[in-house]
XYZ file of C-alpha atoms in Angstrom:
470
model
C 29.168 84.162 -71.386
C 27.554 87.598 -71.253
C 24.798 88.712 -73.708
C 25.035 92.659 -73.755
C 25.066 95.649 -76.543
C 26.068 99.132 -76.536
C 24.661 100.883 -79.077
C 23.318 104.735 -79.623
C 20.105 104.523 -78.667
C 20.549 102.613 -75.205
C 24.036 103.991 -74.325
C 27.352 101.988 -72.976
C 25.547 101.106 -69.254
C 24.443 97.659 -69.718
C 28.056 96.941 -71.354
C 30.274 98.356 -68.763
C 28.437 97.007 -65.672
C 28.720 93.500 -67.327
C 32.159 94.263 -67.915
C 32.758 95.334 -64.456
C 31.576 91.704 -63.444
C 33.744 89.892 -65.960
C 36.448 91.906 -64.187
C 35.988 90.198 -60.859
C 35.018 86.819 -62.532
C 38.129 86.599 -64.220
C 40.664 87.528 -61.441
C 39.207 84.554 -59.936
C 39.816 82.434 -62.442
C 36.894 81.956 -64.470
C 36.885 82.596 -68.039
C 34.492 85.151 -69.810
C 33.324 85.943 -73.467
C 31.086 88.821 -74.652
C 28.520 88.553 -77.489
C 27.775 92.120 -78.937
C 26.315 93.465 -81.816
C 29.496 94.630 -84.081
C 27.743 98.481 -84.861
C 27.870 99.132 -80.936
C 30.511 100.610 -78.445
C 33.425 97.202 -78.685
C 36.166 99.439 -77.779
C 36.062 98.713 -74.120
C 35.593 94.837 -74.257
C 38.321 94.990 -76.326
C 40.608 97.303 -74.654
C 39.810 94.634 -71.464
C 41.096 91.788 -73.329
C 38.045 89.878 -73.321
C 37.253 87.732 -75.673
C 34.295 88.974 -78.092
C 31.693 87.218 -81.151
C 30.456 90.289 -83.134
C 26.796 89.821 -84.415
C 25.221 91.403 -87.120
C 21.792 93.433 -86.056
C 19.551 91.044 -87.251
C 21.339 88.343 -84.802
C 19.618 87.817 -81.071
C 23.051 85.758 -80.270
C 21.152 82.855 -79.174
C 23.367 80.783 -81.053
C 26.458 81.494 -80.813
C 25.977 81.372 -77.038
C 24.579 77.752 -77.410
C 27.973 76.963 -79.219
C 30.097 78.521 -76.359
C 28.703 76.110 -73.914
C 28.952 78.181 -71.155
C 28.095 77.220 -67.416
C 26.024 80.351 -67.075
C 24.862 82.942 -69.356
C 24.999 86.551 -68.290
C 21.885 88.334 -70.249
C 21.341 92.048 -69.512
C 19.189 93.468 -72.513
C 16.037 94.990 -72.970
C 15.134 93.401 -76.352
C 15.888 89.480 -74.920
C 13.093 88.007 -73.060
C 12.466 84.842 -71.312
C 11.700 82.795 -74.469
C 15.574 83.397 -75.151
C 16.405 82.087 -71.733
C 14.319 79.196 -72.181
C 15.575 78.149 -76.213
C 19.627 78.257 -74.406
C 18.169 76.237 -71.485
C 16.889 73.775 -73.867
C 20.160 73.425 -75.580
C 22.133 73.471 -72.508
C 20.089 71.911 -69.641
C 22.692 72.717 -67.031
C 23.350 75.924 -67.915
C 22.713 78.411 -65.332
C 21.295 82.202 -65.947
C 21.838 85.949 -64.301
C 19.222 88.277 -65.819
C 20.126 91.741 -64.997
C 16.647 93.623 -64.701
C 15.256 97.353 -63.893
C 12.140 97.195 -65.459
C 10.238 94.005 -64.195
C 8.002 93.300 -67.713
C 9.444 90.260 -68.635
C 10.121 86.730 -67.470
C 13.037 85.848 -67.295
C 13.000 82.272 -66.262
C 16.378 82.908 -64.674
C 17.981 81.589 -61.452
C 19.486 84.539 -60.679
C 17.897 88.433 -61.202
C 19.580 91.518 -60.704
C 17.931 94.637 -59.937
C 20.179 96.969 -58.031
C 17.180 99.688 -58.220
C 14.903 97.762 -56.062
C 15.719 99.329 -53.193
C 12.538 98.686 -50.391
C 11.846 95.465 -52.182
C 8.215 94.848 -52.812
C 5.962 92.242 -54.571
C 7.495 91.332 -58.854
C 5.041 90.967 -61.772
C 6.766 88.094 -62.665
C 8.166 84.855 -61.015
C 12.062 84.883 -59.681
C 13.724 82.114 -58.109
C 16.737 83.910 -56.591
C 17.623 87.514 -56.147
C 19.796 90.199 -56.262
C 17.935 93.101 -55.208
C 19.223 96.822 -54.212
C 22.264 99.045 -54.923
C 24.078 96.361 -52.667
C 24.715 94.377 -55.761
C 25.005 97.251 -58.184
C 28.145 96.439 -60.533
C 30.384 98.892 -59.766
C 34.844 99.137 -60.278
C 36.962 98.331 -57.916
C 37.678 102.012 -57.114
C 34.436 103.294 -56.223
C 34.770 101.176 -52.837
C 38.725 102.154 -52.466
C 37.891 105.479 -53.049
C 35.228 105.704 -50.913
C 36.483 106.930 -47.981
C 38.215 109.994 -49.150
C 35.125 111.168 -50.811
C 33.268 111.419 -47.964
C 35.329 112.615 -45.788
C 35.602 115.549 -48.147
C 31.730 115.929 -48.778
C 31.653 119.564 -47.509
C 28.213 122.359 -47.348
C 28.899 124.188 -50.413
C 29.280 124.105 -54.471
C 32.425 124.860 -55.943
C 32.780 121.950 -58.593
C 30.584 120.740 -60.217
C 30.623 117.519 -62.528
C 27.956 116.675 -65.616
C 27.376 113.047 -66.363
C 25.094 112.640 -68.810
C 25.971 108.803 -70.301
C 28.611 107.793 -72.908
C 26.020 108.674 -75.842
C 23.714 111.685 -74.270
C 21.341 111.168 -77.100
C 18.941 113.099 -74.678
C 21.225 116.129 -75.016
C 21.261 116.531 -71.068
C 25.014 118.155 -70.823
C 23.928 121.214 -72.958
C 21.252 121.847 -71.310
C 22.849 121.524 -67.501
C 25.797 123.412 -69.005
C 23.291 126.741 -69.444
C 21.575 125.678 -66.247
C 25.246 126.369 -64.541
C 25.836 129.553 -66.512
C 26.827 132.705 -64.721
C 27.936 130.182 -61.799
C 31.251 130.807 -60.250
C 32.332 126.763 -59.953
C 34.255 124.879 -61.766
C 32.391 122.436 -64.230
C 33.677 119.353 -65.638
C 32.063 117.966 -68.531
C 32.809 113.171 -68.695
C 31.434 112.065 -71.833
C 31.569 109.337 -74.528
C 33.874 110.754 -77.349
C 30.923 109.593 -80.044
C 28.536 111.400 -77.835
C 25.660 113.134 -79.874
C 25.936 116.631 -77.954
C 29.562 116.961 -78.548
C 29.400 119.659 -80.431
C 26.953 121.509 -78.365
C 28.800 120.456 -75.569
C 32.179 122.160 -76.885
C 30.127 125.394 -78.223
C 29.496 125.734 -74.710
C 32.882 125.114 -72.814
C 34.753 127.290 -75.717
C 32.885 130.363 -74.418
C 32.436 129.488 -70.580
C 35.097 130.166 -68.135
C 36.239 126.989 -65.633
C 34.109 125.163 -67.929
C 36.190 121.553 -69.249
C 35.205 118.498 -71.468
C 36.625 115.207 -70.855
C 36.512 112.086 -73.186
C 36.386 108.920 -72.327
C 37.430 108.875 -69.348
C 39.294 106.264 -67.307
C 39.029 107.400 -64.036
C 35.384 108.156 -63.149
C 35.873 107.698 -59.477
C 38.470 110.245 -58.970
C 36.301 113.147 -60.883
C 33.346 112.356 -58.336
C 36.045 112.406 -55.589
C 36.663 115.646 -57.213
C 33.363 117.032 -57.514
C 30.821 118.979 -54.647
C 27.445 118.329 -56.926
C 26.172 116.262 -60.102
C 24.056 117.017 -62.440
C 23.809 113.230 -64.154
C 21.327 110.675 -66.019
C 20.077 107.665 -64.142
C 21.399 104.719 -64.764
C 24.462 102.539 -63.617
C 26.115 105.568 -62.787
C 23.682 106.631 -60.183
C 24.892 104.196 -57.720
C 28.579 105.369 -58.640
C 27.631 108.558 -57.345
C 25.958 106.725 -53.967
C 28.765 104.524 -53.471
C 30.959 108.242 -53.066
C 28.365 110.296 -51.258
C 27.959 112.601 -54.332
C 24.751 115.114 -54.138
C 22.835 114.729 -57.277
C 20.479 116.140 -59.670
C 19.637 112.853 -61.219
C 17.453 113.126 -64.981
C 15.445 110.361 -66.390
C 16.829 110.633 -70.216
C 15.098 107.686 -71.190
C 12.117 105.811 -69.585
C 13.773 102.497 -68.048
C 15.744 105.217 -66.232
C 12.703 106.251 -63.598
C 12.406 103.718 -61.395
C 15.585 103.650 -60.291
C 15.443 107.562 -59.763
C 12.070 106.814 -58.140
C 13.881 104.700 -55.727
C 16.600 106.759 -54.865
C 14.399 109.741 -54.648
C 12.091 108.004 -51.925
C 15.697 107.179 -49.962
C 16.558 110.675 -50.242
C 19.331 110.180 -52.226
C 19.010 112.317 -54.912
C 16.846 115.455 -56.473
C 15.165 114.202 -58.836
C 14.303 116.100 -62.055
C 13.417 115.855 -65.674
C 14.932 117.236 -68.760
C 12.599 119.688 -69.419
C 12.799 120.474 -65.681
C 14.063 124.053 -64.330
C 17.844 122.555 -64.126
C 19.131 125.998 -62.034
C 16.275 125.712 -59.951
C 17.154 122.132 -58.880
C 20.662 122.857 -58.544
C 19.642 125.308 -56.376
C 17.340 122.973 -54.339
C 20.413 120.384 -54.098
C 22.504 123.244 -52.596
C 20.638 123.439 -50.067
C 20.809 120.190 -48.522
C 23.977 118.459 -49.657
C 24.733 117.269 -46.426
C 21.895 115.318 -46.005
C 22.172 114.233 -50.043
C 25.563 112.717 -49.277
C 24.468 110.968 -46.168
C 21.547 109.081 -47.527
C 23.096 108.260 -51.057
C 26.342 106.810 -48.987
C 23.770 104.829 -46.874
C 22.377 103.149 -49.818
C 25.675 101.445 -51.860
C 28.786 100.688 -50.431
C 30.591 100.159 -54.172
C 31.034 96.017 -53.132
C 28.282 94.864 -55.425
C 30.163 92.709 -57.997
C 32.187 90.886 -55.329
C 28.693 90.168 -53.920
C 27.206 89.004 -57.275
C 29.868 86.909 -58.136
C 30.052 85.232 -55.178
C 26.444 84.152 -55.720
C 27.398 82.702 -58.737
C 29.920 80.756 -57.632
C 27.698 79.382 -54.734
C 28.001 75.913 -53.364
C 26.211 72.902 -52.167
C 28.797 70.837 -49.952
C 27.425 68.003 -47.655
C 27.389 68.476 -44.001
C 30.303 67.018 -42.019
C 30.685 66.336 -38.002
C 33.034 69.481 -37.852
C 30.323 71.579 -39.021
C 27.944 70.579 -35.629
C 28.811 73.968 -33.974
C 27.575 76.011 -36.848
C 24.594 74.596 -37.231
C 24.128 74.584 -33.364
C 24.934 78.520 -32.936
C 22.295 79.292 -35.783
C 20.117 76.846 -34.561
C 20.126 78.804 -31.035
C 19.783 82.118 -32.782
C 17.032 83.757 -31.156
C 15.502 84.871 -34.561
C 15.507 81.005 -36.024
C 13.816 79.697 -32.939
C 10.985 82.343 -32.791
C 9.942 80.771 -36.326
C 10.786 77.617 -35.496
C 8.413 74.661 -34.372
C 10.125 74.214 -31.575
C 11.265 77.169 -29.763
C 13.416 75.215 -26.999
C 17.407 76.263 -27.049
C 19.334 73.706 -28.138
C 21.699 71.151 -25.642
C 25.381 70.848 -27.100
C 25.815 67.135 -26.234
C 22.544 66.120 -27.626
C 23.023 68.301 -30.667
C 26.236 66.602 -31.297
C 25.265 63.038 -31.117
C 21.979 63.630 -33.379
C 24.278 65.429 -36.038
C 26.122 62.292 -35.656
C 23.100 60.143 -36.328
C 21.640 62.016 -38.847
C 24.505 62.107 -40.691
C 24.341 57.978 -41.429
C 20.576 58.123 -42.249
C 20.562 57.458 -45.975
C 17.026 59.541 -45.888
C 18.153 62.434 -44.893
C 19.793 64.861 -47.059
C 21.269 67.412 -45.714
C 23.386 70.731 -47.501
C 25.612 73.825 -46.175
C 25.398 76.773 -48.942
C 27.898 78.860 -49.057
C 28.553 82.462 -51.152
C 32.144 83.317 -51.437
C 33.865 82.361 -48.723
C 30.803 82.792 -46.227
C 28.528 79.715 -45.043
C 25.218 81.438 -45.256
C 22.888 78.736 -43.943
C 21.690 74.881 -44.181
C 18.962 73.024 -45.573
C 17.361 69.507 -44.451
C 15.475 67.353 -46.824
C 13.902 64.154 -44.764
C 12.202 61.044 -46.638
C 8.519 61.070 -45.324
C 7.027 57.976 -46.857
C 6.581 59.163 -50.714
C 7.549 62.569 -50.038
C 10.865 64.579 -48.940
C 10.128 67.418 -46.445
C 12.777 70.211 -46.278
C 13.738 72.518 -42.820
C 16.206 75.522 -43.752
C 17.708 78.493 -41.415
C 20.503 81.123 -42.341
C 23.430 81.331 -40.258
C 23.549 83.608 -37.296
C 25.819 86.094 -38.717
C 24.746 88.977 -41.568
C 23.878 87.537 -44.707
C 23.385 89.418 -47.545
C 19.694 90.386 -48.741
C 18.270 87.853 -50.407
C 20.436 85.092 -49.521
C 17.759 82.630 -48.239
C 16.439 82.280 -51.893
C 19.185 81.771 -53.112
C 20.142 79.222 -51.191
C 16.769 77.404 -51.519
C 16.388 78.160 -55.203
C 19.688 76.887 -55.692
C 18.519 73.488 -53.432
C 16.035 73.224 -55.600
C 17.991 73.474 -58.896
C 20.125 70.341 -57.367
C 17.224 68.426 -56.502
C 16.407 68.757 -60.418
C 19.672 67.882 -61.624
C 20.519 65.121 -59.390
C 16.571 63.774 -59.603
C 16.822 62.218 -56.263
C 14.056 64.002 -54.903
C 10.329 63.432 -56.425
C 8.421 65.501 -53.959
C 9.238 68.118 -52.144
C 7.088 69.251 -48.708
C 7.585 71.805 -46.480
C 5.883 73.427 -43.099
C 5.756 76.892 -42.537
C 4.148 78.299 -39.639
C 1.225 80.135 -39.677
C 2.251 84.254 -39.169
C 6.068 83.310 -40.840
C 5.099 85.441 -44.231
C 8.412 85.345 -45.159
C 8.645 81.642 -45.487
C 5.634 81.221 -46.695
C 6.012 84.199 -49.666
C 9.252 82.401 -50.619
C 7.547 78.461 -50.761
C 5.349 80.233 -53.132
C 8.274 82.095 -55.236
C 9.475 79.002 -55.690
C 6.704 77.078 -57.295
C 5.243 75.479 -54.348
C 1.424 75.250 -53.835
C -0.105 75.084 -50.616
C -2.017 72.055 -49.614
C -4.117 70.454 -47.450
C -2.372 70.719 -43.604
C -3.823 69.042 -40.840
C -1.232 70.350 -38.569
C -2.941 73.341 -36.041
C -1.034 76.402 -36.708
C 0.940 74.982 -39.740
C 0.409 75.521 -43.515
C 2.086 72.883 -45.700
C 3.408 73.543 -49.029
C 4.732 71.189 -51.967
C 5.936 70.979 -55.213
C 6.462 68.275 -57.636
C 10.902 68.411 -58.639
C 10.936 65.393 -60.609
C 9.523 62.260 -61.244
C 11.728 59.316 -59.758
C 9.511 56.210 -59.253
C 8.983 55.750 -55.810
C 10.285 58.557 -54.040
């Protein structure tokens, strides 16, 4: 169930990219609901089929979410926090949770976050178990990756069209203003914005007395205008890593203040110009003229349009026990060069003796031992061993590319099983001393260090659940 609005004052983004997820979700099967505030943007939920609960604005949805019963819950809305998260959880203690979030101030007490502006990473103000970090997870249509190729193929040196894209609403008033930023200009201009947008009639002032100047409604087919186009002069925003996905140069405006760090980001790539509304708009263009070669290549670089076959495939990650047919696997990423270096044993591994102790590991009853898999990809393994009244775990990803993040994700969601299932109390694990990686995640996910005893090893822990004994 996805918790989104669309309403005047925060635009149609946090709608449509949730939409574009439901799209993938349900062509494989899985069935999605929308609750939305009735005195937003509905049109496009309902023009999708999907089924919708209108709320009055005085509603937070929390409820009719609980009654839904959903497996996971979809929130991505600036005026939910984790208090929300944590009222559904108690209602639905198996419920699972994807938190879209670009502004870091709140949280979310999800197991999944989504940030596709975090593009070099970096230390969070606030505790996530897994991840979905960058513009490779940004939610865009299917066409944006089908169409990719032609765009850039056809990314050329110079300006002659030129498309605005200032957000279904432009409450900021940004296509007016790059309208007389573009006048005198001999280019073609095309105008894509929300029919209830609040500059439309600026907008149309403009384009009545403009020549090759064009407004377009509502439009269906965003992809094949920035196919179209040579240059953009656009808000941040979900459409920002449209415009990546297709190589588009870009003069990209913070029109409202969640907006800047993801123009921040793409302006550090060298994706974009950056620029504000109050900003010399001609003299940017002119600046992003200039260098629209290198605009296209870096924005390309950064988002390949795949993102929401990549998120849902995390949420439709799996646990599946390890079997005797997977003993190759696990012995190719076993010998991976870059597991063994961080391993505590750096020795290659010997097939035959691999093969009998998966063999024999697989009867101990104290060993537990789990392949995760995202779509249909293995991504890696984890090992949980019964050490007196503790379990300590061993993990490594598989030796082919994963996707970023993925090693989270597939402890986080270990850990999430542990609690469920309660048959793990205690949960220890060793992490070499100079692996900050491992040991940055043990602490992401709740663990505290403790006392070693092991030269050249730090030990970490964290109490899952209580279960007698164990």
């Amino acid at each position: 169930m996805v918790r989104a609005d669309a309403l005047p004052e925060i635009g149609g983004g946090h709608m449509m990219r949730c939409l574009t997820l439901a799209s993938v979700l349900r062509s494989r099967g899985h069935d999605v609901s929308f609750v939305m505030q009735r005195s937003g943007m509905l049109g496009p939920v309902r023009d999708a089929g999907v089924p919708l609960v209108e709320l009055d604005a005085a509603q937070a949805g929390l409820e009719e979410v609980i009654a839904a019963k959903p497996d996971w819950i979809v929130v991505d809305h600036y005026g939910l926090d984790g208090e929300w998260v944590r009222h559904a959880r108690d209602a639905l203690p198996r419920v699972s949770v994807l938190a879209m979030d670009d502004l870091d101030d709140r949280n979310w007490q999800a197991d999944l976050v989504l940030d596709p502006a975090r593009v070099r990473g970096g230390r969070r103000r606030f505790p996530v178990q897994g991840t979905l970090d960058g513009p490779g997870f940004a939610l865009l249509r299917p066409e944006f990756a089908v169409q990719r190729d032609e765009a850039l193929e056809r990314r050329g040196s110079r300006v002659e069209r030129v498309v605005i894209l200032p957000g279904l609403m432009d409450a900021a008033g940004l296509a007016p203003r790059a309208l007389d930023a573009l006048k005198g200009r001999d280019v073609d201009v095309r105008v894509i914005m929300g029919a209830s947008s609040q500059s439309r009639a600026a907008v149309e002032a403009r384009v009545a007395i403009q020549e090759r100047r064009e407004v377009i409604y509502d439009a269906q087919d965003m992809a094949a205008h920035m196919v179209w186009a040579d240059l953009c002069i656009g808000a941040g925003g979900g459409t920002a890593w449209e415009r990546c996905a297709l190589g588009l140069p870009t003069v990209a405006v913070a029109v409202a203040e969640n907006q800047r760090p993801g123009i921040a980001a793409l302006e550090d790539a060298g994706g974009i110009i950056a620029a504000q509304l109050d900003d010399d708009l001609a003299g940017k263009v002119d600046e992003a003229e200039m260098q629209l070669g290198a605009l296209s290549q870096a924005a390309a670089a950064l988002c390949d349009g795949r993102g929401a076959e990549r998120v849902a495939d995390a949420i439709e990650a799996r646990l599946r026990p390890v079997t005797q047919e997977d003993a190759r696997a696990l012995f190719d990423w076993r010998n991976a060069p870059a597991v063994r270096a961080v391993s505590h044993s750096n020795a290659p591994l010997v097939w035959a003796e691999h093969e009998a102790w998966v063999a024999r590991t697989l009867r101990d009853a104290d060993v537990i031992w789990r392949i995760y898999s995202e779509g249909p990809q293995d991504v890696g393994v984890v090992r949980a061993v019964r050490r007196g009244q503790a379990w300590e775990w061993s993990f490594n990803l598989a030796d082919h590319n994963t996707t970023r993040g993925a090693g989270g994700r597939m402890l986080a969601r270990f850990v999430r099983w542990a609690e469920e299932t309660g048959q793990i109390g205690l949960l220890r694990g060793d992490v070499r001393v100079g692996n900050a990686a491992s040991e940055a995640l043990h602490r992401r996910l709740g663990f505290v260090q403790v006392e070693s005893g092991k030269p050249g090893v730090l030990v970490f822990q964290r109490q899952i659940c209580d279960v007698g004994d164990s």
